[in-house]
Amino acid sequence: MRRLPASALVVALVLLSGSSGSAQVAISPARSPRNASYTLQASLEPESHTLRGSGRLTWRNITKAPATELRFHLYWNAWRNTASTWMRERVLSGGAGLAQRPAEDWGWIDLTKLAVANGADLLAHGHFIAPDDGNASDRTVWAVTLDRPVAPGETIDIDFGWVSHVPRTFARTGVIGNYYFFGQWFPKIGVFQDDGTWNCHQFHAATEFFSDFGNYRVTIEAPDGWPVGSTGEVLDGSSVRDGRRTRTYAAQDVHDFAWTTSPDFVEMDRPFHEPGLPPVSMHLLLQPEHVSQAGRHFQAAAIALKDYGTWFGPYPYSEITIVDPVTIFNAASQGESTGGMEYPTLFTAGTRFIAPLQGTSPESVTIHEAGHQFWYGIVATNEFEDAWMDEGFNTYSQARAMAESLPNRFVAVERYFGGLAAWPYLDV
């Protein structure tokens, strides 16, 4: 069973006690077990939609059982072909059009290296498994047997490399035009449990994610002039060579890392200050046609930081990044978007070119996804097995925040002419 960070327990206790006062939490430098930490390097090649990566995982066995094998999520193989469990489930739920995509729109991830640091080569000893449904064609979980078990309390360093083809957007990950969003993009270790089993599910169409806490240091190489947003914060210094810029980002006590880049992003920053709560730097990456809505995105994110922080405990990170994604609205697209999704210290919102002030977009999705920084981000529930614990608590919290901080904004908005025109229906 995964250990929750100390801040998560405080948040849960504040909720259960019914306290509505500002929670002043004394947090030690290490807020979590930090038992799954990564140093990653990623290089994006937009011309071929290729991502090349390498890195090191430092994993500590925090259970009472020895680990004789390691299991990794290779989520992007869900979009390798129509035989994956994700695709089979998606087709059954009305996504038959996705199976007709051209070859260049599919995605995959291939391991090129897996080895114990300064030790045994593990790549040849691994194999794909399907622990949930036995689908021999599914390639989203990779298991490798170790030469020597990792004892309780022991740490192992694993070096790995991989190459991926970035798909046209599936499941809020991928590329649309020059807009890239990278979620679940690297080989990610599952969660080892006290009973000696791995919590490492296949990628299913209607589920999300679960992983351990750690520290991340991620170096990203992308074309110069392409703004990058990521989990954590950018470290000082970057370099440019042959038209490509390299930046390094760091995040502590998080259980995932996501990032995005596009030459079209308009970058904006605004500080969050609220008496009794720590300051937060809000970073917004906005589509150029939505620049007029910048203030609404910042206001909504600040409402979440203020209300959730007052009710449940302060947001413990210094940065939060709001991403306005590219979204295609038409029948053939089947909802191609990376919008409405949460990751540690970064989330994607979503809006339209015309967003009436009387309506709740983009405020509703922005508050909801910023709220997931608390209900899943800090509390760290298992999104795969107990999704109600993050969506349920967060939906209630979102509704309360909107009712208290945005009264009289619950107005129906109908859209016409393919969604281009919007008309609010006022309650008179």
Tab-separated table of C-alpha atoms in Angstrom:
chain	number	residue	atom	x	y	z
A	1	MET	CA	0.000	0.000	0.000
A	2	ARG	CA	1.372	3.413	-0.944
A	3	ARG	CA	2.226	5.861	1.843
A	4	LEU	CA	0.498	9.219	1.513
A	5	PRO	CA	2.481	12.412	2.149
A	6	ALA	CA	2.057	14.136	5.487
A	7	SER	CA	0.268	17.042	3.826
A	8	ALA	CA	-2.319	14.618	2.401
A	9	LEU	CA	-3.220	13.366	5.849
A	10	VAL	CA	-3.591	16.918	7.131
A	11	VAL	CA	-5.878	17.810	4.233
A	12	ALA	CA	-8.055	14.757	4.843
A	13	LEU	CA	-8.309	15.476	8.561
A	14	VAL	CA	-9.286	19.103	7.907
A	15	LEU	CA	-12.046	17.925	5.557
A	16	LEU	CA	-13.390	15.303	7.926
A	17	SER	CA	-13.342	17.686	10.883
A	18	GLY	CA	-15.491	20.164	8.963
A	19	SER	CA	-13.078	23.018	9.607
A	20	SER	CA	-13.543	26.034	7.370
A	21	GLY	CA	-10.694	28.100	8.761
A	22	SER	CA	-7.351	28.710	7.112
A	23	ALA	CA	-5.123	25.698	7.713
A	24	GLN	CA	-1.576	26.581	8.713
A	25	VAL	CA	0.420	23.432	8.025
A	26	ALA	CA	4.017	23.026	9.087
A	27	ILE	CA	5.577	20.844	6.375
A	28	SER	CA	9.044	19.369	6.572
A	29	PRO	CA	11.367	19.680	3.541
A	30	ALA	CA	10.407	16.140	2.454
A	31	ARG	CA	6.626	16.040	2.054
A	32	SER	CA	6.458	12.474	0.748
A	33	PRO	CA	8.388	9.177	0.755
A	34	ARG	CA	10.165	10.187	-2.481
A	35	ASN	CA	10.576	6.538	-3.340
A	36	ALA	CA	10.193	6.846	-7.143
A	37	SER	CA	12.382	9.681	-8.422
A	38	TYR	CA	13.370	10.369	-12.010
A	39	THR	CA	16.058	12.193	-13.930
A	40	LEU	CA	14.820	12.431	-17.523
A	41	GLN	CA	16.023	13.851	-20.839
A	42	ALA	CA	13.585	14.335	-23.715
A	43	SER	CA	14.110	15.584	-27.253
A	44	LEU	CA	11.153	16.477	-29.482
A	45	GLU	CA	11.465	16.243	-33.274
A	46	PRO	CA	8.308	17.930	-34.632
A	47	GLU	CA	9.054	17.104	-38.268
A	48	SER	CA	8.497	13.401	-37.612
A	49	HIS	CA	6.423	13.662	-34.411
A	50	THR	CA	9.182	11.730	-32.641
A	51	LEU	CA	10.179	11.924	-28.993
A	52	ARG	CA	13.480	10.435	-27.885
A	53	GLY	CA	14.104	9.986	-24.201
A	54	SER	CA	16.481	8.604	-21.626
A	55	GLY	CA	16.774	8.730	-17.893
A	56	ARG	CA	17.327	7.125	-14.542
A	57	LEU	CA	14.766	5.902	-12.052
A	58	THR	CA	15.798	5.754	-8.408
A	59	TRP	CA	13.325	3.406	-6.753
A	60	ARG	CA	13.171	2.471	-3.077
A	61	ASN	CA	11.192	-0.476	-1.807
A	62	ILE	CA	9.064	1.008	0.999
A	63	THR	CA	7.045	-2.152	1.569
A	64	LYS	CA	7.607	-5.140	3.839
A	65	ALA	CA	8.058	-7.558	0.935
A	66	PRO	CA	11.038	-8.146	-1.383
A	67	ALA	CA	10.533	-7.145	-5.016
A	68	THR	CA	11.649	-9.887	-7.388
A	69	GLU	CA	10.537	-8.014	-10.492
A	70	LEU	CA	9.739	-4.488	-11.644
A	71	ARG	CA	6.684	-3.449	-13.640
A	72	PHE	CA	6.425	-0.398	-15.859
A	73	HIS	CA	3.571	1.407	-17.571
A	74	LEU	CA	4.101	2.017	-21.302
A	75	TYR	CA	0.853	3.906	-21.771
A	76	TRP	CA	1.396	5.137	-25.329
A	77	ASN	CA	1.268	1.576	-26.679
A	78	ALA	CA	-2.482	1.815	-26.142
A	79	TRP	CA	-2.532	3.657	-29.479
A	80	ARG	CA	-0.179	1.354	-31.352
A	81	ASN	CA	-2.985	-0.483	-33.125
A	82	THR	CA	-6.611	-1.509	-32.787
A	83	ALA	CA	-5.815	-4.645	-30.742
A	84	SER	CA	-4.871	-2.880	-27.485
A	85	THR	CA	-7.265	-3.064	-24.571
A	86	TRP	CA	-7.731	0.727	-24.642
A	87	MET	CA	-8.718	0.697	-28.320
A	88	ARG	CA	-11.041	-2.291	-27.978
A	89	GLU	CA	-12.865	-0.596	-25.116
A	90	ARG	CA	-12.965	2.770	-26.873
A	91	VAL	CA	-14.472	1.274	-30.031
A	92	LEU	CA	-17.167	-0.471	-27.986
A	93	SER	CA	-18.060	2.847	-26.336
A	94	GLY	CA	-18.605	4.702	-29.600
A	95	GLY	CA	-15.110	5.472	-30.821
A	96	ALA	CA	-15.163	3.375	-33.970
A	97	GLY	CA	-13.934	6.355	-35.983
A	98	LEU	CA	-10.645	6.330	-34.086
A	99	ALA	CA	-9.825	2.922	-35.532
A	100	GLN	CA	-9.948	4.402	-39.047
A	101	ARG	CA	-7.132	6.865	-38.489
A	102	PRO	CA	-4.215	6.880	-40.951
A	103	ALA	CA	-0.959	5.238	-39.859
A	104	GLU	CA	0.785	8.536	-39.090
A	105	ASP	CA	-1.851	9.421	-36.473
A	106	TRP	CA	-1.100	6.432	-34.232
A	107	GLY	CA	1.381	6.435	-31.351
A	108	TRP	CA	3.695	4.072	-29.561
A	109	ILE	CA	6.603	3.814	-27.122
A	110	ASP	CA	9.526	1.391	-27.529
A	111	LEU	CA	12.138	0.736	-24.873
A	112	THR	CA	15.680	0.943	-26.261
A	113	LYS	CA	17.484	0.442	-22.946
A	114	LEU	CA	16.661	-0.975	-19.529
A	115	ALA	CA	19.501	-1.805	-17.171
A	116	VAL	CA	20.511	-1.721	-13.552
A	117	ALA	CA	22.878	1.246	-13.203
A	118	ASN	CA	26.416	-0.080	-13.606
A	119	GLY	CA	24.974	-3.568	-13.664
A	120	ALA	CA	22.833	-6.094	-15.466
A	121	ASP	CA	21.107	-5.439	-18.781
A	122	LEU	CA	17.412	-6.057	-18.153
A	123	LEU	CA	15.929	-5.361	-21.569
A	124	ALA	CA	16.227	-8.940	-22.789
A	125	HIS	CA	14.644	-10.271	-19.599
A	126	GLY	CA	11.406	-8.297	-19.889
A	127	HIS	CA	8.066	-9.101	-21.448
A	128	PHE	CA	4.615	-7.602	-21.865
A	129	ILE	CA	1.888	-8.781	-19.516
A	130	ALA	CA	-1.871	-8.207	-19.347
A	131	PRO	CA	-2.748	-8.569	-15.646
A	132	ASP	CA	-6.301	-7.247	-16.051
A	133	ASP	CA	-7.811	-9.007	-19.062
A	134	GLY	CA	-5.208	-11.384	-20.479
A	135	ASN	CA	-5.138	-9.558	-23.821
A	136	ALA	CA	-1.954	-10.913	-25.416
A	137	SER	CA	-1.975	-8.009	-27.898
A	138	ASP	CA	-1.865	-5.333	-25.199
A	139	ARG	CA	1.563	-3.771	-24.675
A	140	THR	CA	0.925	-1.200	-21.948
A	141	VAL	CA	2.560	-3.078	-19.033
A	142	TRP	CA	6.153	-4.306	-19.131
A	143	ALA	CA	7.499	-6.707	-16.491
A	144	VAL	CA	11.145	-7.558	-15.929
A	145	THR	CA	12.584	-10.169	-13.565
A	146	LEU	CA	15.529	-9.033	-11.452
A	147	ASP	CA	18.693	-11.047	-10.916
A	148	ARG	CA	18.469	-10.184	-7.231
A	149	PRO	CA	15.386	-9.043	-5.277
A	150	VAL	CA	15.148	-5.496	-3.958
A	151	ALA	CA	14.797	-5.982	-0.212
A	152	PRO	CA	12.509	-3.838	1.971
A	153	GLY	CA	14.194	-0.473	2.472
A	154	GLU	CA	16.677	-1.079	-0.346
A	155	THR	CA	17.143	1.272	-3.331
A	156	ILE	CA	17.843	0.376	-6.958
A	157	ASP	CA	18.809	2.660	-9.843
A	158	ILE	CA	17.467	1.762	-13.294
A	159	ASP	CA	18.745	3.408	-16.474
A	160	PHE	CA	16.419	3.395	-19.457
A	161	GLY	CA	15.960	4.820	-22.918
A	162	TRP	CA	13.007	4.941	-25.275
A	163	VAL	CA	11.677	6.317	-28.516
A	164	SER	CA	8.058	7.310	-29.115
A	165	HIS	CA	5.881	8.390	-31.974
A	166	VAL	CA	3.609	11.215	-30.829
A	167	PRO	CA	0.040	10.395	-31.882
A	168	ARG	CA	-2.637	12.728	-33.065
A	169	THR	CA	-4.472	13.323	-29.834
A	170	PHE	CA	-5.824	10.286	-28.011
A	171	ALA	CA	-6.980	10.442	-24.396
A	172	ARG	CA	-5.834	14.042	-23.889
A	173	THR	CA	-2.286	13.306	-25.041
A	174	GLY	CA	-0.607	13.949	-28.373
A	175	VAL	CA	-0.314	16.539	-31.124
A	176	ILE	CA	-2.755	18.742	-33.020
A	177	GLY	CA	-0.997	20.927	-35.577
A	178	ASN	CA	1.970	22.465	-33.741
A	179	TYR	CA	0.448	21.947	-30.305
A	180	TYR	CA	1.980	19.090	-28.305
A	181	PHE	CA	0.883	17.762	-24.946
A	182	PHE	CA	2.848	15.047	-23.165
A	183	GLY	CA	1.021	13.083	-20.488
A	184	GLN	CA	2.071	9.594	-19.330
A	185	TRP	CA	4.931	9.956	-21.771
A	186	PHE	CA	7.813	8.082	-20.127
A	187	PRO	CA	8.235	4.507	-18.826
A	188	LYS	CA	6.645	4.844	-15.388
A	189	ILE	CA	7.062	2.305	-12.638
A	190	GLY	CA	3.954	0.871	-10.993
A	191	VAL	CA	3.211	0.876	-7.282
A	192	PHE	CA	4.604	-2.018	-5.241
A	193	GLN	CA	2.372	-3.048	-2.338
A	194	ASP	CA	2.926	-4.565	1.099
A	195	ASP	CA	1.478	-7.903	0.023
A	196	GLY	CA	4.267	-8.286	-2.535
A	197	THR	CA	2.087	-7.540	-5.577
A	198	TRP	CA	2.274	-4.742	-8.121
A	199	ASN	CA	-0.496	-2.224	-8.643
A	200	CYS	CA	0.270	-1.717	-12.325
A	201	HIS	CA	-2.873	-1.913	-14.423
A	202	GLN	CA	-3.117	-1.915	-18.179
A	203	PHE	CA	-4.286	1.307	-19.811
A	204	HIS	CA	-8.080	1.229	-20.052
A	205	ALA	CA	-10.289	3.682	-21.925
A	206	ALA	CA	-12.290	4.802	-18.889
A	207	THR	CA	-9.581	4.945	-16.224
A	208	GLU	CA	-6.853	7.269	-15.070
A	209	PHE	CA	-3.629	6.786	-13.130
A	210	PHE	CA	-1.837	5.859	-9.899
A	211	SER	CA	1.847	6.190	-9.049
A	212	ASP	CA	4.323	6.872	-6.259
A	213	PHE	CA	5.808	10.174	-5.131
A	214	GLY	CA	9.288	11.319	-6.035
A	215	ASN	CA	11.504	14.160	-7.157
A	216	TYR	CA	11.849	14.926	-10.867
A	217	ARG	CA	14.586	16.668	-12.825
A	218	VAL	CA	13.639	16.830	-16.509
A	219	THR	CA	15.669	18.310	-19.358
A	220	ILE	CA	13.592	19.116	-22.451
A	221	GLU	CA	14.951	19.947	-25.896
A	222	ALA	CA	12.505	21.549	-28.337
A	223	PRO	CA	12.665	24.070	-31.182
A	224	ASP	CA	13.811	27.513	-30.105
A	225	GLY	CA	10.901	29.933	-29.904
A	226	TRP	CA	8.490	27.246	-28.694
A	227	PRO	CA	7.347	28.085	-25.148
A	228	VAL	CA	7.289	25.095	-22.792
A	229	GLY	CA	5.060	24.545	-19.787
A	230	SER	CA	5.661	21.739	-17.348
A	231	THR	CA	5.160	20.268	-13.937
A	232	GLY	CA	7.421	22.001	-11.415
A	233	GLU	CA	9.496	25.049	-12.260
A	234	VAL	CA	12.186	25.901	-14.770
A	235	LEU	CA	15.707	26.116	-13.405
A	236	ASP	CA	17.925	29.078	-14.205
A	237	GLY	CA	19.724	28.890	-17.488
A	238	SER	CA	18.989	27.388	-20.898
A	239	SER	CA	21.038	26.796	-24.012
A	240	VAL	CA	20.407	27.170	-27.728
A	241	ARG	CA	22.155	25.151	-30.411
A	242	ASP	CA	21.232	24.636	-34.059
A	243	GLY	CA	17.851	26.267	-33.585
A	244	ARG	CA	16.899	24.143	-30.589
A	245	ARG	CA	16.585	25.240	-26.961
A	246	THR	CA	17.263	23.062	-23.947
A	247	ARG	CA	15.682	23.802	-20.574
A	248	THR	CA	15.698	21.911	-17.276
A	249	TYR	CA	12.732	21.658	-14.927
A	250	ALA	CA	12.512	20.388	-11.364
A	251	ALA	CA	9.659	19.249	-9.150
A	252	GLN	CA	9.692	17.785	-5.660
A	253	ASP	CA	7.168	15.516	-3.988
A	254	VAL	CA	4.998	14.858	-7.041
A	255	HIS	CA	3.693	11.602	-8.473
A	256	ASP	CA	3.756	12.452	-12.173
A	257	PHE	CA	5.302	14.894	-14.649
A	258	ALA	CA	3.608	16.379	-17.736
A	259	TRP	CA	4.634	19.054	-20.211
A	260	THR	CA	3.497	20.906	-23.303
A	261	THR	CA	4.940	23.054	-26.059
A	262	SER	CA	3.707	25.050	-29.043
A	263	PRO	CA	5.039	27.993	-31.061
A	264	ASP	CA	1.583	29.559	-30.807
A	265	PHE	CA	1.371	29.857	-27.019
A	266	VAL	CA	0.972	33.331	-25.543
A	267	GLU	CA	2.718	33.277	-22.158
A	268	MET	CA	1.440	35.287	-19.205
A	269	ASP	CA	2.241	35.304	-15.498
A	270	ARG	CA	0.391	36.586	-12.465
A	271	PRO	CA	1.120	36.180	-8.740
A	272	PHE	CA	-1.372	34.674	-6.319
A	273	HIS	CA	-1.459	36.348	-2.921
A	274	GLU	CA	-4.001	35.630	-0.214
A	275	PRO	CA	-3.628	36.404	3.512
A	276	GLY	CA	-2.923	33.228	5.453
A	277	LEU	CA	-1.841	31.245	2.366
A	278	PRO	CA	1.601	30.938	0.740
A	279	PRO	CA	2.216	32.851	-2.506
A	280	VAL	CA	2.032	30.990	-5.803
A	281	SER	CA	3.280	31.988	-9.251
A	282	MET	CA	0.521	31.375	-11.800
A	283	HIS	CA	1.784	30.704	-15.323
A	284	LEU	CA	-0.697	30.755	-18.222
A	285	LEU	CA	-0.123	29.348	-21.712
A	286	LEU	CA	-2.951	30.669	-23.853
A	287	GLN	CA	-4.033	30.147	-27.442
A	288	PRO	CA	-3.748	33.492	-29.287
A	289	GLU	CA	-7.455	33.626	-30.146
A	290	HIS	CA	-8.283	33.413	-26.418
A	291	VAL	CA	-6.027	36.225	-25.163
A	292	SER	CA	-9.036	38.291	-24.139
A	293	GLN	CA	-9.944	35.541	-21.637
A	294	ALA	CA	-6.630	35.614	-19.775
A	295	GLY	CA	-8.074	37.418	-16.771
A	296	ARG	CA	-10.861	34.855	-16.445
A	297	HIS	CA	-8.375	31.964	-16.400
A	298	PHE	CA	-6.251	33.667	-13.739
A	299	GLN	CA	-9.290	34.565	-11.647
A	300	ALA	CA	-10.623	31.005	-11.717
A	301	ALA	CA	-7.272	29.470	-10.799
A	302	ALA	CA	-6.934	31.953	-7.934
A	303	ILE	CA	-10.412	31.029	-6.674
A	304	ALA	CA	-9.365	27.374	-6.479
A	305	LEU	CA	-6.105	28.186	-4.719
A	306	LYS	CA	-7.900	30.447	-2.249
A	307	ASP	CA	-11.012	28.418	-1.499
A	308	TYR	CA	-9.488	24.953	-1.529
A	309	GLY	CA	-6.430	26.247	0.315
A	310	THR	CA	-8.598	27.784	3.035
A	311	TRP	CA	-10.931	24.814	3.398
A	312	PHE	CA	-8.552	21.875	2.980
A	313	GLY	CA	-4.985	23.085	3.492
A	314	PRO	CA	-2.629	25.341	1.535
A	315	TYR	CA	-1.299	24.479	-1.907
A	316	PRO	CA	2.240	23.301	-1.107
A	317	TYR	CA	4.036	24.181	-4.356
A	318	SER	CA	5.392	27.532	-5.541
A	319	GLU	CA	4.145	27.265	-9.142
A	320	ILE	CA	1.002	26.322	-11.017
A	321	THR	CA	0.681	26.226	-14.813
A	322	ILE	CA	-2.617	26.692	-16.651
A	323	VAL	CA	-2.690	25.340	-20.219
A	324	ASP	CA	-5.261	26.425	-22.787
A	325	PRO	CA	-5.264	23.529	-25.274
A	326	VAL	CA	-6.107	23.316	-28.930
A	327	THR	CA	-9.507	21.675	-29.293
A	328	ILE	CA	-11.278	20.561	-32.465
A	329	PHE	CA	-15.071	20.618	-32.287
A	330	ASN	CA	-16.697	18.637	-35.070
A	331	ALA	CA	-18.370	15.279	-35.510
A	332	ALA	CA	-15.376	13.672	-37.185
A	333	SER	CA	-12.889	14.742	-34.513
A	334	GLN	CA	-14.509	12.648	-31.753
A	335	GLY	CA	-13.555	15.386	-29.297
A	336	GLU	CA	-9.842	15.734	-30.051
A	337	SER	CA	-8.485	17.714	-27.150
A	338	THR	CA	-6.103	17.541	-24.226
A	339	GLY	CA	-8.416	19.781	-22.228
A	340	GLY	CA	-9.901	19.136	-18.824
A	341	MET	CA	-7.103	17.082	-17.273
A	342	GLU	CA	-4.976	17.348	-14.157
A	343	TYR	CA	-1.286	16.733	-13.504
A	344	PRO	CA	0.893	17.819	-10.565
A	345	THR	CA	1.312	21.633	-10.616
A	346	LEU	CA	-0.040	21.757	-14.204
A	347	PHE	CA	-3.497	21.332	-15.659
A	348	THR	CA	-5.310	21.828	-18.943
A	349	ALA	CA	-8.475	23.920	-19.033
A	350	GLY	CA	-10.480	24.564	-22.197
A	351	THR	CA	-12.609	27.300	-23.701
A	352	ARG	CA	-14.134	28.620	-26.954
A	353	PHE	CA	-13.499	31.710	-29.037
A	354	ILE	CA	-16.830	33.129	-27.868
A	355	ALA	CA	-17.358	32.663	-24.128
A	356	PRO	CA	-20.176	34.845	-22.741
A	357	LEU	CA	-19.373	36.533	-19.438
A	358	GLN	CA	-22.635	35.255	-17.970
A	359	GLY	CA	-21.629	31.640	-18.580
A	360	THR	CA	-19.368	29.337	-16.614
A	361	SER	CA	-16.737	28.655	-19.270
A	362	PRO	CA	-13.757	28.797	-18.883
A	363	GLU	CA	-14.227	29.283	-15.125
A	364	SER	CA	-15.871	25.936	-14.384
A	365	VAL	CA	-13.248	23.683	-15.964
A	366	THR	CA	-10.401	25.873	-14.687
A	367	ILE	CA	-11.583	25.695	-11.070
A	368	HIS	CA	-12.254	21.973	-11.403
A	369	GLU	CA	-8.860	21.069	-12.846
A	370	ALA	CA	-6.994	23.416	-10.501
A	371	GLY	CA	-8.950	21.755	-7.704
A	372	HIS	CA	-7.501	18.396	-8.698
A	373	GLN	CA	-4.196	19.705	-7.373
A	374	PHE	CA	-5.769	18.940	-3.986
A	375	TRP	CA	-8.129	16.017	-4.689
A	376	TYR	CA	-5.680	13.575	-6.242
A	377	GLY	CA	-2.583	15.778	-6.386
A	378	ILE	CA	-1.912	16.224	-2.662
A	379	VAL	CA	-4.225	13.599	-1.191
A	380	ALA	CA	-2.921	11.151	-3.798
A	381	THR	CA	-5.887	8.854	-4.188
A	382	ASN	CA	-5.803	5.952	-6.613
A	383	GLU	CA	-7.489	7.397	-9.701
A	384	PHE	CA	-7.689	3.972	-11.309
A	385	GLU	CA	-9.374	1.957	-8.562
A	386	ASP	CA	-11.072	4.676	-6.496
A	387	ALA	CA	-11.872	7.416	-8.992
A	388	TRP	CA	-14.831	8.595	-6.895
A	389	MET	CA	-12.428	9.817	-4.228
A	390	ASP	CA	-10.907	12.474	-6.461
A	391	GLU	CA	-13.811	13.241	-8.821
A	392	GLY	CA	-16.437	13.079	-6.103
A	393	PHE	CA	-14.700	15.282	-3.555
A	394	ASN	CA	-13.450	17.635	-6.248
A	395	THR	CA	-16.820	18.082	-7.964
A	396	TYR	CA	-18.400	18.968	-4.627
A	397	SER	CA	-15.552	21.367	-3.851
A	398	GLN	CA	-15.769	22.976	-7.289
A	399	ALA	CA	-19.511	23.574	-6.930
A	400	ARG	CA	-19.009	25.116	-3.493
A	401	ALA	CA	-16.214	27.376	-4.764
A	402	MET	CA	-18.284	28.592	-7.701
A	403	ALA	CA	-21.342	29.210	-5.526
A	404	GLU	CA	-19.358	31.257	-3.018
A	405	SER	CA	-16.872	33.050	-5.288
A	406	LEU	CA	-18.843	33.327	-8.560
A	407	PRO	CA	-22.484	33.775	-7.577
A	408	ASN	CA	-25.073	34.339	-10.299
A	409	ARG	CA	-22.907	32.672	-12.929
A	410	PHE	CA	-24.965	29.496	-13.328
A	411	VAL	CA	-26.406	30.495	-16.696
A	412	ALA	CA	-27.178	28.101	-19.535
A	413	VAL	CA	-25.302	28.840	-22.763
A	414	GLU	CA	-26.544	27.335	-26.020
A	415	ARG	CA	-24.274	27.099	-29.053
A	416	TYR	CA	-25.313	27.341	-32.690
A	417	PHE	CA	-23.721	27.070	-36.155
A	418	GLY	CA	-21.406	24.241	-35.162
A	419	GLY	CA	-20.631	25.818	-31.805
A	420	LEU	CA	-19.296	29.094	-33.216
A	421	ALA	CA	-22.113	31.294	-31.922
A	422	ALA	CA	-23.048	31.297	-28.228
A	423	TRP	CA	-26.182	32.638	-26.571
A	424	PRO	CA	-26.685	32.855	-22.780
A	425	TYR	CA	-30.187	32.259	-21.455
A	426	LEU	CA	-30.648	34.483	-18.447
A	427	ASP	CA	-32.828	33.373	-15.536
A	428	VAL	CA	-35.342	36.221	-15.159
